[in-house]
CSV table of C-alpha atoms in Angstrom, one decimal:
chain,number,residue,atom,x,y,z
E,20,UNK,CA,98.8,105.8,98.6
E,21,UNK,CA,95.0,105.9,99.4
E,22,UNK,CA,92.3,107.3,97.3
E,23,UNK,CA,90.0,108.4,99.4
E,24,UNK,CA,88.6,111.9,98.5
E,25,UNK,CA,86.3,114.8,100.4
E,26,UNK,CA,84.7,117.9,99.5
E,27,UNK,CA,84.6,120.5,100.2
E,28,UNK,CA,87.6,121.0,102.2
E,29,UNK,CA,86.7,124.0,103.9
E,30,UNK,CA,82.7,125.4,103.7
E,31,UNK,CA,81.8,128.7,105.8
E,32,UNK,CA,77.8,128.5,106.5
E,33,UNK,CA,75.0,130.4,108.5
E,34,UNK,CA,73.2,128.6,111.2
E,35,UNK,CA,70.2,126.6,109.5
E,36,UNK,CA,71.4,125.7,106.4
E,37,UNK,CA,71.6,122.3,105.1
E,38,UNK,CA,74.9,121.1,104.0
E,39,UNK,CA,76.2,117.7,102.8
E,40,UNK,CA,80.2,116.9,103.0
E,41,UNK,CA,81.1,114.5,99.9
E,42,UNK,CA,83.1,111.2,100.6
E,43,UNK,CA,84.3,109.2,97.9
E,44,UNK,CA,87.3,106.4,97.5
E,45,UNK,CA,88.5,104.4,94.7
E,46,UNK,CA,89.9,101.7,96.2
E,47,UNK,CA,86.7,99.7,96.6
E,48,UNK,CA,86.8,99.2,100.3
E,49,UNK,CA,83.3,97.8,101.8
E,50,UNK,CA,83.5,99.7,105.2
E,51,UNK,CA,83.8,103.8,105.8
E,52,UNK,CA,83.6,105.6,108.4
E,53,UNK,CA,83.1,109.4,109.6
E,54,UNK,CA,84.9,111.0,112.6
E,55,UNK,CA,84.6,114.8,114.1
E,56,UNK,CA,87.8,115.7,115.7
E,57,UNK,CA,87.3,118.7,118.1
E,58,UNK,CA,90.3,121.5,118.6
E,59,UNK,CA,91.4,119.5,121.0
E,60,UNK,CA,92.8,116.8,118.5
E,61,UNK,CA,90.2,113.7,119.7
E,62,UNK,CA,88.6,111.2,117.1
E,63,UNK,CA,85.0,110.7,117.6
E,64,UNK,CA,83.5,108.4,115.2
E,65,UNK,CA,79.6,109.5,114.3
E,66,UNK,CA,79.3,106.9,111.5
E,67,UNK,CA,80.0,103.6,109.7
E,68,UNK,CA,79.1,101.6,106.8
E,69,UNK,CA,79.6,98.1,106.3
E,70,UNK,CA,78.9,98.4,102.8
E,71,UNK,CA,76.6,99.7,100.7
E,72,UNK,CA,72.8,100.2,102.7
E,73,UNK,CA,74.4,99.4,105.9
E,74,UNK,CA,74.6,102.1,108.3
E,75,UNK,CA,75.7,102.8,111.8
E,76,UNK,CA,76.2,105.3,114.5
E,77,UNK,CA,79.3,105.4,116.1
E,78,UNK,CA,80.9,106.2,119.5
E,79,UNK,CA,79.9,110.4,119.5
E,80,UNK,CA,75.7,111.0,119.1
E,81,UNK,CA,75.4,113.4,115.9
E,82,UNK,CA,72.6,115.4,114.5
E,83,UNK,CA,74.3,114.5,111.4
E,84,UNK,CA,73.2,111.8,109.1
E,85,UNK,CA,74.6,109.4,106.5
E,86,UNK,CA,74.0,106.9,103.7
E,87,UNK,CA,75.4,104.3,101.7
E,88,UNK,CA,74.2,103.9,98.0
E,89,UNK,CA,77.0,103.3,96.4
E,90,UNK,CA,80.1,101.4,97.7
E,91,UNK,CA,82.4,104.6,96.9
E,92,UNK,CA,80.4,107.1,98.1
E,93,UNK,CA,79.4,108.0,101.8
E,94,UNK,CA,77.8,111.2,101.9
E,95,UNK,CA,77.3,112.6,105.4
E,96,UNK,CA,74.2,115.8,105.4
E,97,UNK,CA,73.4,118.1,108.3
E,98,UNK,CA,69.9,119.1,108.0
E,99,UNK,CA,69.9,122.3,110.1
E,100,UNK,CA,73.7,123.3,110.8
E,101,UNK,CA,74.5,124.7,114.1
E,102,UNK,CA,77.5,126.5,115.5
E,103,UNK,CA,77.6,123.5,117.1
E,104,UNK,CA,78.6,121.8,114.5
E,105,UNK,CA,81.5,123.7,113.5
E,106,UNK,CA,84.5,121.5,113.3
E,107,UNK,CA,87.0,119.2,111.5
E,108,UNK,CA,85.0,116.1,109.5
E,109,UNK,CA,87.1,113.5,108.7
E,110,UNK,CA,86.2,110.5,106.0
E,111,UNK,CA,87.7,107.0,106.3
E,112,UNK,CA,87.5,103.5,104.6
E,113,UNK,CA,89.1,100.2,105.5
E,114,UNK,CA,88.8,96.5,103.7
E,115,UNK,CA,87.4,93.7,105.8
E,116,UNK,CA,88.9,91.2,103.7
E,117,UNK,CA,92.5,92.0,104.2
E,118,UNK,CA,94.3,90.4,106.6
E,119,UNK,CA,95.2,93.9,107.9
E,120,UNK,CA,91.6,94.4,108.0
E,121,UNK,CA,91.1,97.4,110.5
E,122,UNK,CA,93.7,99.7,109.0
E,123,UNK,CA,91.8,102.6,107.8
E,124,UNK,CA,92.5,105.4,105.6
E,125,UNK,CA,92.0,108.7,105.4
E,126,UNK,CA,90.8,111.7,103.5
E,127,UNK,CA,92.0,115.3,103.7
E,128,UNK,CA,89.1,116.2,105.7
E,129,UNK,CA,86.3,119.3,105.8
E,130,UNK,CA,86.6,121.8,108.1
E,131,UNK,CA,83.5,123.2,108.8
E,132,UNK,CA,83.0,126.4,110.3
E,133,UNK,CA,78.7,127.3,111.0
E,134,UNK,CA,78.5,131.2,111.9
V,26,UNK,CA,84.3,100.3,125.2
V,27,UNK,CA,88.4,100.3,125.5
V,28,UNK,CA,90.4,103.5,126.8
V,29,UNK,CA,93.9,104.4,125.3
V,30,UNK,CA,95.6,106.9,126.5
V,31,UNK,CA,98.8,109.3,125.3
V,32,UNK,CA,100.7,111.8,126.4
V,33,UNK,CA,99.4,115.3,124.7
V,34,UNK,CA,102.3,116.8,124.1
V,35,UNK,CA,106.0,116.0,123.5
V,36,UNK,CA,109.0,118.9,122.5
V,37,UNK,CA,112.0,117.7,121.0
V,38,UNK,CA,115.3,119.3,119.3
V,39,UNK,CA,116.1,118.2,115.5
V,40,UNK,CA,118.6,115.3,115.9
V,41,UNK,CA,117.3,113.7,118.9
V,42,UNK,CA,115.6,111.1,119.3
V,43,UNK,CA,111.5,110.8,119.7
V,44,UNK,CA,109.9,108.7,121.9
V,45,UNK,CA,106.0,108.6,122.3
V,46,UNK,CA,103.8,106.4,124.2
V,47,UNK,CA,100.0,104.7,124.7
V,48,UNK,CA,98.4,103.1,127.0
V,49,UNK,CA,95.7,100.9,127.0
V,50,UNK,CA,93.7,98.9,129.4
V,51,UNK,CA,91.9,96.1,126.6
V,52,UNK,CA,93.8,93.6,125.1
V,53,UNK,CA,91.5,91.9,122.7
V,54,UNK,CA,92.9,93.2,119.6
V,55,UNK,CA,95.1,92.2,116.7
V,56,UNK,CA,96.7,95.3,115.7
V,57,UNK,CA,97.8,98.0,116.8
V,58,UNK,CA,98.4,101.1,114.8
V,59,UNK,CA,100.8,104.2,114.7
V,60,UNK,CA,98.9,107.2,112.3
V,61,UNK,CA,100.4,110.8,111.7
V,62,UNK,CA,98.3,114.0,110.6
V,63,UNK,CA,99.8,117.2,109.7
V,64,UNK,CA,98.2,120.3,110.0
V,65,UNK,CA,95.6,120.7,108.0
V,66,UNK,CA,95.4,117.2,106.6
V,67,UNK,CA,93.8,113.5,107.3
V,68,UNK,CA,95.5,110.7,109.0
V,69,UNK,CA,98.3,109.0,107.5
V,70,UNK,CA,98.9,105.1,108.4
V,71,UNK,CA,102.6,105.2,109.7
V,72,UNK,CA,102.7,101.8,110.8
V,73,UNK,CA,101.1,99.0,112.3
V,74,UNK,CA,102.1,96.3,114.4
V,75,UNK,CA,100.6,92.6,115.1
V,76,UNK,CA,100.0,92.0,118.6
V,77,UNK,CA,102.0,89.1,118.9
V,78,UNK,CA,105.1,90.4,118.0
V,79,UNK,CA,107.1,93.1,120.6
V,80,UNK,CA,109.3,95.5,118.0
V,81,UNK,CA,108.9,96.1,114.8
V,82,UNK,CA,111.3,98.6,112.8
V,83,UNK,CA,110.7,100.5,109.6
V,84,UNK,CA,113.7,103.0,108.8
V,85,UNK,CA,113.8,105.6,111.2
V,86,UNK,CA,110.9,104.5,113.3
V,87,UNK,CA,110.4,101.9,115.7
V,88,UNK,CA,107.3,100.3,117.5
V,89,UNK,CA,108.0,98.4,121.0
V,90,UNK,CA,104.6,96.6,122.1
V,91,UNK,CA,104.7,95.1,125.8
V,92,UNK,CA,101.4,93.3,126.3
V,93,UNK,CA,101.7,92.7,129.6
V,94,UNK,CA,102.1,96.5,130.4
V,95,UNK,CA,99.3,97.3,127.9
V,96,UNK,CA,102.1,99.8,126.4
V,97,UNK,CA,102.8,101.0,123.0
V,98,UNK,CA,105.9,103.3,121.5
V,99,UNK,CA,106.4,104.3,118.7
V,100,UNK,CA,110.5,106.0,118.8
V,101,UNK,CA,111.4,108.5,115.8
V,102,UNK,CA,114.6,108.4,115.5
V,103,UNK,CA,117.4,111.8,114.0
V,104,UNK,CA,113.8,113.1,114.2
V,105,UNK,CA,113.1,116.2,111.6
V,106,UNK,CA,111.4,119.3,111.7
V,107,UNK,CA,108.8,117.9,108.8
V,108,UNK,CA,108.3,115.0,111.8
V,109,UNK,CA,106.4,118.0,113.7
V,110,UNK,CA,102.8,116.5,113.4
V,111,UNK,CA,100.1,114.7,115.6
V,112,UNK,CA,100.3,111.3,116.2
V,113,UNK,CA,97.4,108.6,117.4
V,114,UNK,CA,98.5,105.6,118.6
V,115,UNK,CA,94.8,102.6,117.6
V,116,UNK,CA,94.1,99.5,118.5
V,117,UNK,CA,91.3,97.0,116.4
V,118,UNK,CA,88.3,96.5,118.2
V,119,UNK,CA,84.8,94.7,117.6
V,120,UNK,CA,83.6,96.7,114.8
V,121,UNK,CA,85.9,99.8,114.2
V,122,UNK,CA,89.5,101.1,115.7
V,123,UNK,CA,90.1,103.0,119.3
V,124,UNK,CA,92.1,106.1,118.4
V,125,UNK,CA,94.0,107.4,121.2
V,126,UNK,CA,93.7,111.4,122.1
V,127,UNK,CA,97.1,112.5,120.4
V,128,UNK,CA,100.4,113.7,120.7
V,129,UNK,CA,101.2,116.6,119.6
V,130,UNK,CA,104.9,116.6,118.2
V,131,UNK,CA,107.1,119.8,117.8
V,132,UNK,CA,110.6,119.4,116.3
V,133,UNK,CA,112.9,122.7,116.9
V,134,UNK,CA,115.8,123.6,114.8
């Protein structure tokens, strides 16, 4: 069972505001990741971590923005929300030094809706 | 980057079998990955399967991997109304995992 853990899980917010969805896992796992998955069920990963200060964008271009202070913790912060914006935000981690060492796991997610 | 492709949708009646399938069109990677999500919830690793083997069976479910197709299926079998779900076939890649688009699941009574 993974320990990976995000809140809010649901947050209802006017256009502007700044917002940051919590990530955190127990496990210890060096790399996390961030995906937006549209209504339409699709994965897009906006960001990963290699560990802690390492950040990266991923695959989908995001207005959003991460970081990586602490090995547990992968906070992702929307400066100016946008309608945009609104959607499901998904947190991951995975250990590199497994032999298994893609398999990821996930949180319960955020669903974000910007009115 | 590598495409992988899935069927989006697939209807089935409680008791029959399941049968869902992924393309792809890289084959650079080491595993490849079966995950569920229910509404309202993350991904769930289902199972996973190492690209040199070609079936790999955990109770009710089966994975059949044919490399030189570039194919992927994962078979639910006596599959169950709590089986209703999305499921995303992945494959390893350089830095992260592919996911494919989905397929949505819907078990009838």
């Amino acid at each position: 069972e993974a320990d990976i853990y995000q809140t809010p899980r649901y947050l209802v917010i006017g256009t502007g505001k700044k917002i940051t969805l919590e990530c955190s896992q127990t496990m210890g796992h060096d790399k996390m990741y961030w995906y937006q998955q549209d209504p339409g069920m699709e994965l897009h990963l906006i960001h990963y971590s290699y560990g802690v200060n390492s950040t990266e964008k991923g695959d989908l271009s995001s207005e959003s923005t991460v970081s990586r202070i602490r090995t547990e913790h992968f906070p992702l912060t929307l400066e100016s929300a946008r309608p945009s914006h609104t959607s499901q935000y998904l947190c991951a981690s995975s250990d590199p030094g497994s032999g298994n060492q893609e398999t990821q796991y996930f949180g319960p997610g955020t669903r974000l809706l910007v009115l | 980057g590598e495409d992988v492709e899935q069927s989006l949708f697939l209807s089935v009646r409680e008791g029959d079998s399941s049968v869902i399938n992924c393309t792809y069109t890289d084959s650079s990677s080491t595993y490849l990955y079966w995950y569920k999500q229910e509404p309202g919830a993350g991904l769930q690793l289902l199972t996973y399967i190492f690209s040199n083997m070609d079936m790999k069976q955990d109770q009710r479910l089966t994975v059949l991997l044919n490399k030189k197709d570039k194919h992927l299926s994962l078979r639910i079998a006596d599959t169950q109304t709590g089986d209703s779900a999305i499921y995303f076939c992945a494959w390893d890649g350089y830095s992260t995992l592919t996911f494919g688009k989905g397929t949505m699941l819907l078990v009838s009574p």
